[in-house]
Short mmCIF file of C-alpha atoms in Angstrom, two decimals:
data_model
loop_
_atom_site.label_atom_id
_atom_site.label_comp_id
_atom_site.label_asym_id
_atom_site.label_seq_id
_atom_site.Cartn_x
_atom_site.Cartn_y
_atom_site.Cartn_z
CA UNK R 1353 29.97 -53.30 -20.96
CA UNK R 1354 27.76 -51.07 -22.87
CA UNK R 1355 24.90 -50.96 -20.19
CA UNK R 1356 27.39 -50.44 -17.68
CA UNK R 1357 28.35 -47.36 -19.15
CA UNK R 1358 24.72 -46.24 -20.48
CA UNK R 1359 24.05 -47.09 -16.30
CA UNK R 1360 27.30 -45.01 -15.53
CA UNK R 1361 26.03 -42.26 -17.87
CA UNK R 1362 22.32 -42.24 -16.05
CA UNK R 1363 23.82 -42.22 -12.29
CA UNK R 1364 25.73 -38.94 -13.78
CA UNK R 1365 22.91 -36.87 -15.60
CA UNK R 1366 20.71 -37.84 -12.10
CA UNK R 1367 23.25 -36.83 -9.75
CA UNK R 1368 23.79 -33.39 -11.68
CA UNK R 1369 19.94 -32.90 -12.47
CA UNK R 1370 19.58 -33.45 -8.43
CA UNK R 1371 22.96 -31.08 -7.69
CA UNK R 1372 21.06 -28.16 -9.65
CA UNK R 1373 17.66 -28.65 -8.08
CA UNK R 1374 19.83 -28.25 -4.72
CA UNK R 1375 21.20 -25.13 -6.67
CA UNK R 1376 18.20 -23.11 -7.62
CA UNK R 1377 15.74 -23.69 -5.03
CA UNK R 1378 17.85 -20.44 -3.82
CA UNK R 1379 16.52 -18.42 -6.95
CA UNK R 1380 13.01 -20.13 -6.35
CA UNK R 1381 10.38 -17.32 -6.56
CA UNK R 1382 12.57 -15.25 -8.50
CA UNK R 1383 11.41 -13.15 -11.65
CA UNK R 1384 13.25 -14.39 -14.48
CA UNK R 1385 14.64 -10.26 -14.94
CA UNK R 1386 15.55 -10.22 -11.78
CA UNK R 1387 17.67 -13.48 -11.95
CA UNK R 1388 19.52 -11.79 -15.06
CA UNK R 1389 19.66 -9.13 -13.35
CA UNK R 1390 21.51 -11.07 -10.55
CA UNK R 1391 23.92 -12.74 -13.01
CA UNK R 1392 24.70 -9.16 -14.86
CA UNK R 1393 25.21 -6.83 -11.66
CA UNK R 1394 25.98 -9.09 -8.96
CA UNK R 1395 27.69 -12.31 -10.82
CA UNK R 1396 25.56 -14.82 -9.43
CA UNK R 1397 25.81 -17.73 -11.26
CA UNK R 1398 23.25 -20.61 -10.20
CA UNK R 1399 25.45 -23.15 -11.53
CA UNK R 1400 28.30 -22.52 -8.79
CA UNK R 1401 25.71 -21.17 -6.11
CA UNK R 1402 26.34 -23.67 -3.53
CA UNK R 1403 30.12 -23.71 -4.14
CA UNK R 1404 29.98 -19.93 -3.08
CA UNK R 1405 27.91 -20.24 0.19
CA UNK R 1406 30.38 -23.20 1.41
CA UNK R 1407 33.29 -20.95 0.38
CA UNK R 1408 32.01 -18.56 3.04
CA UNK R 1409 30.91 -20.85 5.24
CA UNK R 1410 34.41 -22.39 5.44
CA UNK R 1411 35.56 -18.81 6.46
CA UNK R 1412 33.91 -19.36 9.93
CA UNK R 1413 36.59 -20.94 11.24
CA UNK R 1414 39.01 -17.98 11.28
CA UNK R 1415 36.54 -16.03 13.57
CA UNK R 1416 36.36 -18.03 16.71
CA UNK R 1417 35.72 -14.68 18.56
CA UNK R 1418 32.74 -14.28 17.01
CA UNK R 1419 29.32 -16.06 17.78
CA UNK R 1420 27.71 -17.21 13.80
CA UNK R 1421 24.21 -17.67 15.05
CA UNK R 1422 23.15 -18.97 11.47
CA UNK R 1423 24.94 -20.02 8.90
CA UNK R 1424 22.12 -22.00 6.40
CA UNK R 1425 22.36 -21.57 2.67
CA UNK R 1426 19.27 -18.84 2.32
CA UNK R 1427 20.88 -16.88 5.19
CA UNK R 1428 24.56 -16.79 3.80
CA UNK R 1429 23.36 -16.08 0.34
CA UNK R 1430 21.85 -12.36 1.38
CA UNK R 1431 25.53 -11.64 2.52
CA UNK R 1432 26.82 -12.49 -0.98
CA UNK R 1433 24.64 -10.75 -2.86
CA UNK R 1434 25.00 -7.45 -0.44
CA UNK R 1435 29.06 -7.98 -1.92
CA UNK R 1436 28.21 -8.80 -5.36
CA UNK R 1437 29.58 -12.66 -4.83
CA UNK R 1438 33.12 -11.70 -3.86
CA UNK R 1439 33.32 -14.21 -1.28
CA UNK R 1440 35.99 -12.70 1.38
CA UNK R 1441 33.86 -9.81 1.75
CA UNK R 1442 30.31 -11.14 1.89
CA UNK R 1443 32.31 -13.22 4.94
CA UNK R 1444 33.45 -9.78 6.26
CA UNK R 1445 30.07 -8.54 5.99
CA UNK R 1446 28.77 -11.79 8.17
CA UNK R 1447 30.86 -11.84 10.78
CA UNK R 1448 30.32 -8.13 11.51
CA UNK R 1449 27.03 -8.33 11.42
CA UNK R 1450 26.60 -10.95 14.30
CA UNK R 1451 29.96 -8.64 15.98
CA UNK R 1452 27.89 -5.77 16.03
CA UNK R 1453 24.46 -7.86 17.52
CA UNK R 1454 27.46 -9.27 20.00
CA UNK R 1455 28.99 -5.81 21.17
CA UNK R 1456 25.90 -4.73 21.46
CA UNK R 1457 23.31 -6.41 23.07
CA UNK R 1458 20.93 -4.54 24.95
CA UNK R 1459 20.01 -3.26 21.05
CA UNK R 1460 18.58 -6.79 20.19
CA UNK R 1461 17.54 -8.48 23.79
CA UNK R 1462 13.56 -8.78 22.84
CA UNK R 1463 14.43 -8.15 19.40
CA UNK R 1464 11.16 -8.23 18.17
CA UNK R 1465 7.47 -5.62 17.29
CA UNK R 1466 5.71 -6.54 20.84
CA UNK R 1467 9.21 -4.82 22.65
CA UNK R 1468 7.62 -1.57 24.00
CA UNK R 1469 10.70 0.86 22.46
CA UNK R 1470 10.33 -0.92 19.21
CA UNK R 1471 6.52 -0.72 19.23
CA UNK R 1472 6.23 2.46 19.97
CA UNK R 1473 8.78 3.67 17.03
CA UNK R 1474 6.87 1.65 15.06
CA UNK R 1475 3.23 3.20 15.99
CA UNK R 1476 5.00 6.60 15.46
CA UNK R 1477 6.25 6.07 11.75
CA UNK R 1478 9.66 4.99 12.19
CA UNK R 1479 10.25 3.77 9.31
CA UNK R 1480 7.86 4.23 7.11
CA UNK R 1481 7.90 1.43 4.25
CA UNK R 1482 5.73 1.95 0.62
CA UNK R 1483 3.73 -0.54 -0.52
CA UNK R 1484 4.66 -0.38 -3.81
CA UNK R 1485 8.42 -0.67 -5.22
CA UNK R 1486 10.14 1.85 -7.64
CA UNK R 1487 10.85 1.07 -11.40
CA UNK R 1488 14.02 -0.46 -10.26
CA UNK R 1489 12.02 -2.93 -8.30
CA UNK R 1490 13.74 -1.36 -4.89
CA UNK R 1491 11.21 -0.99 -1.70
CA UNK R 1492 11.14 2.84 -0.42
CA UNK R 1493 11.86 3.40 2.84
CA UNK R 1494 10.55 6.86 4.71
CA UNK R 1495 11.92 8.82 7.81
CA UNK R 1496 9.57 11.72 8.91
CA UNK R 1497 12.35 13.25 11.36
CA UNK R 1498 10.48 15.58 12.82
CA UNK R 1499 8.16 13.28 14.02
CA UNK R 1500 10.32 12.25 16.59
CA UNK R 1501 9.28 12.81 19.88
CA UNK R 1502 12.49 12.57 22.25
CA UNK R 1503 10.35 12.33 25.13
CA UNK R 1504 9.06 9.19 23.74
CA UNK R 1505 11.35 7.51 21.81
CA UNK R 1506 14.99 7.08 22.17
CA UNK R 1507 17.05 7.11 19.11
CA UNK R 1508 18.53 3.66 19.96
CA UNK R 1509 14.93 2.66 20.03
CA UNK R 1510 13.56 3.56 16.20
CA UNK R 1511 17.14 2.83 14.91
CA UNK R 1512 16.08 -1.24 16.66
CA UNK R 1513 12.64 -0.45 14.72
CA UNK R 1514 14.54 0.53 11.04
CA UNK R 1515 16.63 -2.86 11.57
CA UNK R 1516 14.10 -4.67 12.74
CA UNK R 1517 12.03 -3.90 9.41
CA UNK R 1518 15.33 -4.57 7.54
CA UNK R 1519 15.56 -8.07 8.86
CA UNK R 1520 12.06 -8.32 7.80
CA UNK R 1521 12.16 -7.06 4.62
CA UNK R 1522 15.38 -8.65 3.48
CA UNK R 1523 13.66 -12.44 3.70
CA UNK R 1524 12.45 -11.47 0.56
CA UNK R 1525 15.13 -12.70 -2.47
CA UNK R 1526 14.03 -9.88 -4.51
CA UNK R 1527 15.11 -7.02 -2.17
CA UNK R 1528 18.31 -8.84 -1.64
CA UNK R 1529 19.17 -8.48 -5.57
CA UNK R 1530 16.84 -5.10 -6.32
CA UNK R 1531 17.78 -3.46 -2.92
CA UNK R 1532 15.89 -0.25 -0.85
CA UNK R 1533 15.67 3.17 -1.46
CA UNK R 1534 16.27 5.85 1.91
CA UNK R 1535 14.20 8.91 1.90
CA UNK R 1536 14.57 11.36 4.80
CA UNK R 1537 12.22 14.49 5.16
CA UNK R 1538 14.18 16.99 7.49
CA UNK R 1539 11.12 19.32 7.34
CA UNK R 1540 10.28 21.49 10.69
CA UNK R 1541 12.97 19.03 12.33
CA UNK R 1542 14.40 21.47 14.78
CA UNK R 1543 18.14 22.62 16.34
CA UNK R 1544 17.19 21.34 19.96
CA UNK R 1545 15.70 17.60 17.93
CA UNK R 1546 19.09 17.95 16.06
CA UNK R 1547 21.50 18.52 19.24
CA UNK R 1548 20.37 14.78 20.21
CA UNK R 1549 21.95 13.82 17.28
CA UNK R 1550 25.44 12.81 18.87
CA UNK R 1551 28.30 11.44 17.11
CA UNK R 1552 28.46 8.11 19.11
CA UNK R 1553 24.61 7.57 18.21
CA UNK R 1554 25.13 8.64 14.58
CA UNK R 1555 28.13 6.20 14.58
CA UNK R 1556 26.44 3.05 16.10
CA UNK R 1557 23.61 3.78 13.35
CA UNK R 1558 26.34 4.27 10.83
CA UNK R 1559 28.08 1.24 11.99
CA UNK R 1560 24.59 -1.47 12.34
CA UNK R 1561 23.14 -0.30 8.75
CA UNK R 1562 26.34 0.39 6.03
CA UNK R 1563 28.90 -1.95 7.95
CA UNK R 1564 26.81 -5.04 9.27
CA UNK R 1565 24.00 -5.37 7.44
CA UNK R 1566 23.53 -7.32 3.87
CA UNK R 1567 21.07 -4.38 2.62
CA UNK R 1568 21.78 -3.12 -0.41
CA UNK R 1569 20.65 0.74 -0.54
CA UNK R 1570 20.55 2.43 -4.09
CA UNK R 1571 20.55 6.20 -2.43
CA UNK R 1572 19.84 7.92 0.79
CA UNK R 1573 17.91 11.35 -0.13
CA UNK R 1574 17.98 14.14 1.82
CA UNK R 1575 14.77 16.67 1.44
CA UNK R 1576 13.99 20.06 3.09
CA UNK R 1577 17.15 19.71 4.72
CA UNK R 1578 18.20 22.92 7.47
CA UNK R 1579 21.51 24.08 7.54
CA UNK R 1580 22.19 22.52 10.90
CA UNK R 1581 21.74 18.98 8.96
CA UNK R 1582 24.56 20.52 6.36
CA UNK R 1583 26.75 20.71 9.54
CA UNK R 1584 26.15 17.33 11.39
CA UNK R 1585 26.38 15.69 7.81
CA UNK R 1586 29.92 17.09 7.57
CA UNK R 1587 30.42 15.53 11.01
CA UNK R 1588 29.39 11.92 10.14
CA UNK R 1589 30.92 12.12 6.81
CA UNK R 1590 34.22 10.39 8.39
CA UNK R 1591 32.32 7.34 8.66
CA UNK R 1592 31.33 7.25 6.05
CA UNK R 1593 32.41 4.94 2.95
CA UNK R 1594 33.60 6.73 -0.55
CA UNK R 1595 30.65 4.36 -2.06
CA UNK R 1596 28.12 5.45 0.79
CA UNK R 1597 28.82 9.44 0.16
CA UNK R 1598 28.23 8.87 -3.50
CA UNK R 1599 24.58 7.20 -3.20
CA UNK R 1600 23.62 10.05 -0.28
CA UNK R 1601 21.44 13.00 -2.22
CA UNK R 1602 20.54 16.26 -0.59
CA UNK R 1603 18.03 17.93 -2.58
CA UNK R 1604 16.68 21.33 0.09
CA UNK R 1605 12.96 22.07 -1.22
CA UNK R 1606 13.90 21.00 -4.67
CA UNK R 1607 11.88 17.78 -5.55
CA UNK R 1608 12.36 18.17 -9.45
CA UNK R 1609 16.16 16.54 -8.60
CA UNK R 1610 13.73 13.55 -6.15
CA UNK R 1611 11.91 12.83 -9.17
CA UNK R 1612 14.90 12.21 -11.70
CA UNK R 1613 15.90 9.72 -9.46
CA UNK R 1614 12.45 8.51 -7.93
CA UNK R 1615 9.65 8.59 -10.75
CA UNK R 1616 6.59 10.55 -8.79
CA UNK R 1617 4.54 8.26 -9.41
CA UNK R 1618 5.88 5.70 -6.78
CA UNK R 1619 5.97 8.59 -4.30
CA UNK R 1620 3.39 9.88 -1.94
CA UNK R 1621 2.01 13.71 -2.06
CA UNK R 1622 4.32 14.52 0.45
CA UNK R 1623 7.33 14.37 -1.96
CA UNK R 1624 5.35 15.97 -4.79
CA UNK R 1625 4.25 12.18 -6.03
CA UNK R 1626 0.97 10.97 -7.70
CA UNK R 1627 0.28 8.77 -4.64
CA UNK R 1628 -2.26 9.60 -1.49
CA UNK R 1629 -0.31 10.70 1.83
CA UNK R 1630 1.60 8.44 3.83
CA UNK R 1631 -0.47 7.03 6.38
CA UNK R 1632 2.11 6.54 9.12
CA UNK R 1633 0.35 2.94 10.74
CA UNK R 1634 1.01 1.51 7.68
CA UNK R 1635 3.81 -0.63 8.31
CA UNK R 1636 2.92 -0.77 11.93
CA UNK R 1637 0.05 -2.86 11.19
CA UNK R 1638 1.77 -5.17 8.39
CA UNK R 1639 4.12 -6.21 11.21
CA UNK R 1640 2.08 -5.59 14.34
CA UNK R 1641 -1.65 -7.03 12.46
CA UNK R 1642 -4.63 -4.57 11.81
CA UNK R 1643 -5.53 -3.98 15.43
CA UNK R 1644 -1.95 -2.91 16.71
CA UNK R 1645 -3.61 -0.18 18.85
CA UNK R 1646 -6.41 -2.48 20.48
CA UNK R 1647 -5.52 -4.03 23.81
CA UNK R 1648 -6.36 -7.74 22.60
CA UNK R 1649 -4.09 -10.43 21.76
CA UNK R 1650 -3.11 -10.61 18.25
CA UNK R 1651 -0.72 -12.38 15.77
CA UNK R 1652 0.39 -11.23 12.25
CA UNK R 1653 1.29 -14.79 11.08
CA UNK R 1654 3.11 -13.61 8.19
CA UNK R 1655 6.22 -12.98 10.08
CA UNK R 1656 7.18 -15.26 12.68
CA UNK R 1657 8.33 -14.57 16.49
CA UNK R 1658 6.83 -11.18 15.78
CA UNK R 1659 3.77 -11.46 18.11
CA UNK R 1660 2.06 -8.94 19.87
CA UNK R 1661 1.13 -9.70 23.21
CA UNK R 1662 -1.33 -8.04 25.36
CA UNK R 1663 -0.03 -4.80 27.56
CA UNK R 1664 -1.33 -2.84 29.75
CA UNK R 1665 -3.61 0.19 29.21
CA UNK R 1666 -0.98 2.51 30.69
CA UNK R 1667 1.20 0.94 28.06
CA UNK R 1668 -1.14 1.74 25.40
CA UNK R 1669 -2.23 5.00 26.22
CA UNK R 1670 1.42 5.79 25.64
CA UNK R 1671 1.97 3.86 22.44
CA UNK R 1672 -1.01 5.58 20.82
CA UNK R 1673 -0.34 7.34 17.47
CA UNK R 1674 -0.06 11.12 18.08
CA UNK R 1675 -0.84 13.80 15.48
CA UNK R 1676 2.03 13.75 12.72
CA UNK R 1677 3.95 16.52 11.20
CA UNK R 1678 3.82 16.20 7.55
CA UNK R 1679 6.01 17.33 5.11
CA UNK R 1680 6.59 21.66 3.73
CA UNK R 1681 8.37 19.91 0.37
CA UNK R 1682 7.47 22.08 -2.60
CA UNK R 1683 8.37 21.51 -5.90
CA UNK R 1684 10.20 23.90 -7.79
CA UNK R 1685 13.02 24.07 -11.15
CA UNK R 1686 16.40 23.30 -10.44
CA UNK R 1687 19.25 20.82 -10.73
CA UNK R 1688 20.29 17.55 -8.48
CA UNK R 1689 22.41 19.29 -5.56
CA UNK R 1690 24.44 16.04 -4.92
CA UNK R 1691 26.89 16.09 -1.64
CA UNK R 1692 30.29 15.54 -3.87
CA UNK R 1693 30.58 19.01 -5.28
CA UNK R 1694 33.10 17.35 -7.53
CA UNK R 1695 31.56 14.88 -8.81
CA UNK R 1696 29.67 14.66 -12.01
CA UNK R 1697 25.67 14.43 -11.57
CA UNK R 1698 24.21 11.00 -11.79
CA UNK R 1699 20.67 10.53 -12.46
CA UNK R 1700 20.83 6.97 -12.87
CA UNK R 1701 20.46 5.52 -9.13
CA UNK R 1702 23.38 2.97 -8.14
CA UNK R 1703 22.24 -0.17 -6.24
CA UNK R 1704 24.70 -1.17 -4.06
CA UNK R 1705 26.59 0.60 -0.50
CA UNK R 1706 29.31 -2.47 -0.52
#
């Protein structure tokens, strides 16, 4: 009787030792801060980790409408850490991210760096991504606005190439907990480059990165932002969520209020940081491989289905870098100019848009 029991006992301990191996693989990789970190901010508790993917994953069935291309554990878990665990609205989050890829498609048909549009939005800057992450552990993303050239991209275009990168950059379990930091430099971005900036496009931006997407964005900064961006902000700000308006920062010429939320020294010259300008290939070539402007075949094997295929010299001709504008940022004294006049000033950066 008693090695029945002792057996009974074993069979138990094995079954749970295997049950959190199943668990944690999930947190595999994982710094042990940024696990705490996890459990403190976004209650994920390893010991229940599987319970709270099926949860969602039973949710599919209410949304026959709706197309789940992938529902494994890795994939669902993004979504619940974009909500901070609360299951009902990490589903919300999933089904309108694969709505949005559904309503529309012409934005993700060849989905990938080798699609001409994307490529060239890439080659261009668009986004720019640091190498480094802040002291929050958050990657840094970078929009050079007036570097668009509407003759050569379309705004649908580099907003494919900013969600593209997203997808990219989100495999990584780190981001998913630590999140990504927006900066947009508005400098010598002109009224005519502005006037392209329609409501619907604004919207369907609006709509693929803070409503269907499991990124979690600790601010959106503003710089050297013209009064004409003042106006079309007012415009969007319908669309926007209370949490989004809070986390969006519009500093003008004044990087001092930047750098209490961004130390400098994770920031290129451009935005008054210790670091070397922003060399605009940069995340071209992580995603397209070193020779992204050569006509040869290439791979970059670190991401898959994101191959490079060879194109014609007409094609490359026009997807060759042209000169950039750089940024007029200067540093001067002042205070955080934050959207909400309202609101009190926050210099600690939130992490989350959800």
């Amino acid at each position: 009787m008693g090695s029945v029991c002792l057996l009974s006992k074993y069979q138990k301990l094995s079954s749970w030792k295997g049950d959190l191996a199943k668990m944690t693989h999930l947190q595999a990789g994982l710094s042990p801060e940024t696990i705490e970190k996890a459990r403190l901010e976004l209650n994920e508790n390893p010991d229940v980790l599987h319970q709270d993917i099926q949860q969602v994953r039973d949710m599919i069935i209410t949304r026959p409408d709706i197309g789940f291309l992938r529902t494994d554990d890795a994939f669902i878990l993004r979504f619940l850490r974009a909500r901070k665990f609360h299951q009902a609205d990490a589903f919300r989050l999933l089904a309108q991210y694969f709505q949005y890829r559904q309503l529309n498609l012409d934005m993700f048909k060849n989905f990938k760096a080798d699609d001409p549009g994307i490529k060239r939005a890439l080659i261009d800057g668009f986004p720019g991504v640091l190498e480094n992450r802040d002291h929050y552990g958050r990657k840094i993303l970078l929009l050079f606005a007036a570097n668009w050239d509407q003759s050569r991209n379309s705004f649908t275009d580099i907003l494919r190439a900013i969600l593209l990168s997203l997808e990219v950059l989100i495999e990584d379990a780190e981001l998913q907990i630590n999140g990504f930091i927006l900066i947009i430099d508005w400098s010598n971005f002109s009224f005519k480059q502005a006037s392209k900036l329609t409501p619907s496009i604004l919207k369907l931006a609006i709509e693929g990165l803070q409503d269907s997407f499991p990124a979690r964005f600790g601010g959106v900064h503003f710089v050297n932002q013209p009064w004409y961006i003042h106006a079309l902000y007012t415009l969007i700000k319908p669309f926007l969520k209370d949490k989004t308006r809070k986390r969006i920062f519009l500093h003008g010429n004044n990087l001092n209020s930047l750098h209490q939320l961004i130390h400098p020294e994770f920031l290129p010259s451009e935005f008054g940081g210790t670091l070397p300008p922003y060399d605009m290939g940069t995340w071209a070539r992580t995603l397209l491989g070193p020779d992204y402007s050569d006509e040869n075949d290439y791979t970059h094997t670190s991401y898959n289905a994101m191959h490079v295929k060879h194109t014609s010299s007409n094609l490359e001709r026009e997807c060759s870098p042209k000169p950039m504008k750089r940024s007029q940022s200067v540093v001067e004294a002042g205070t955080l100019k934050h959207e909400e006049k309202g609101e009190s000033e926050n210099t600690q950066p939130l992490l989350a848009l959800d």
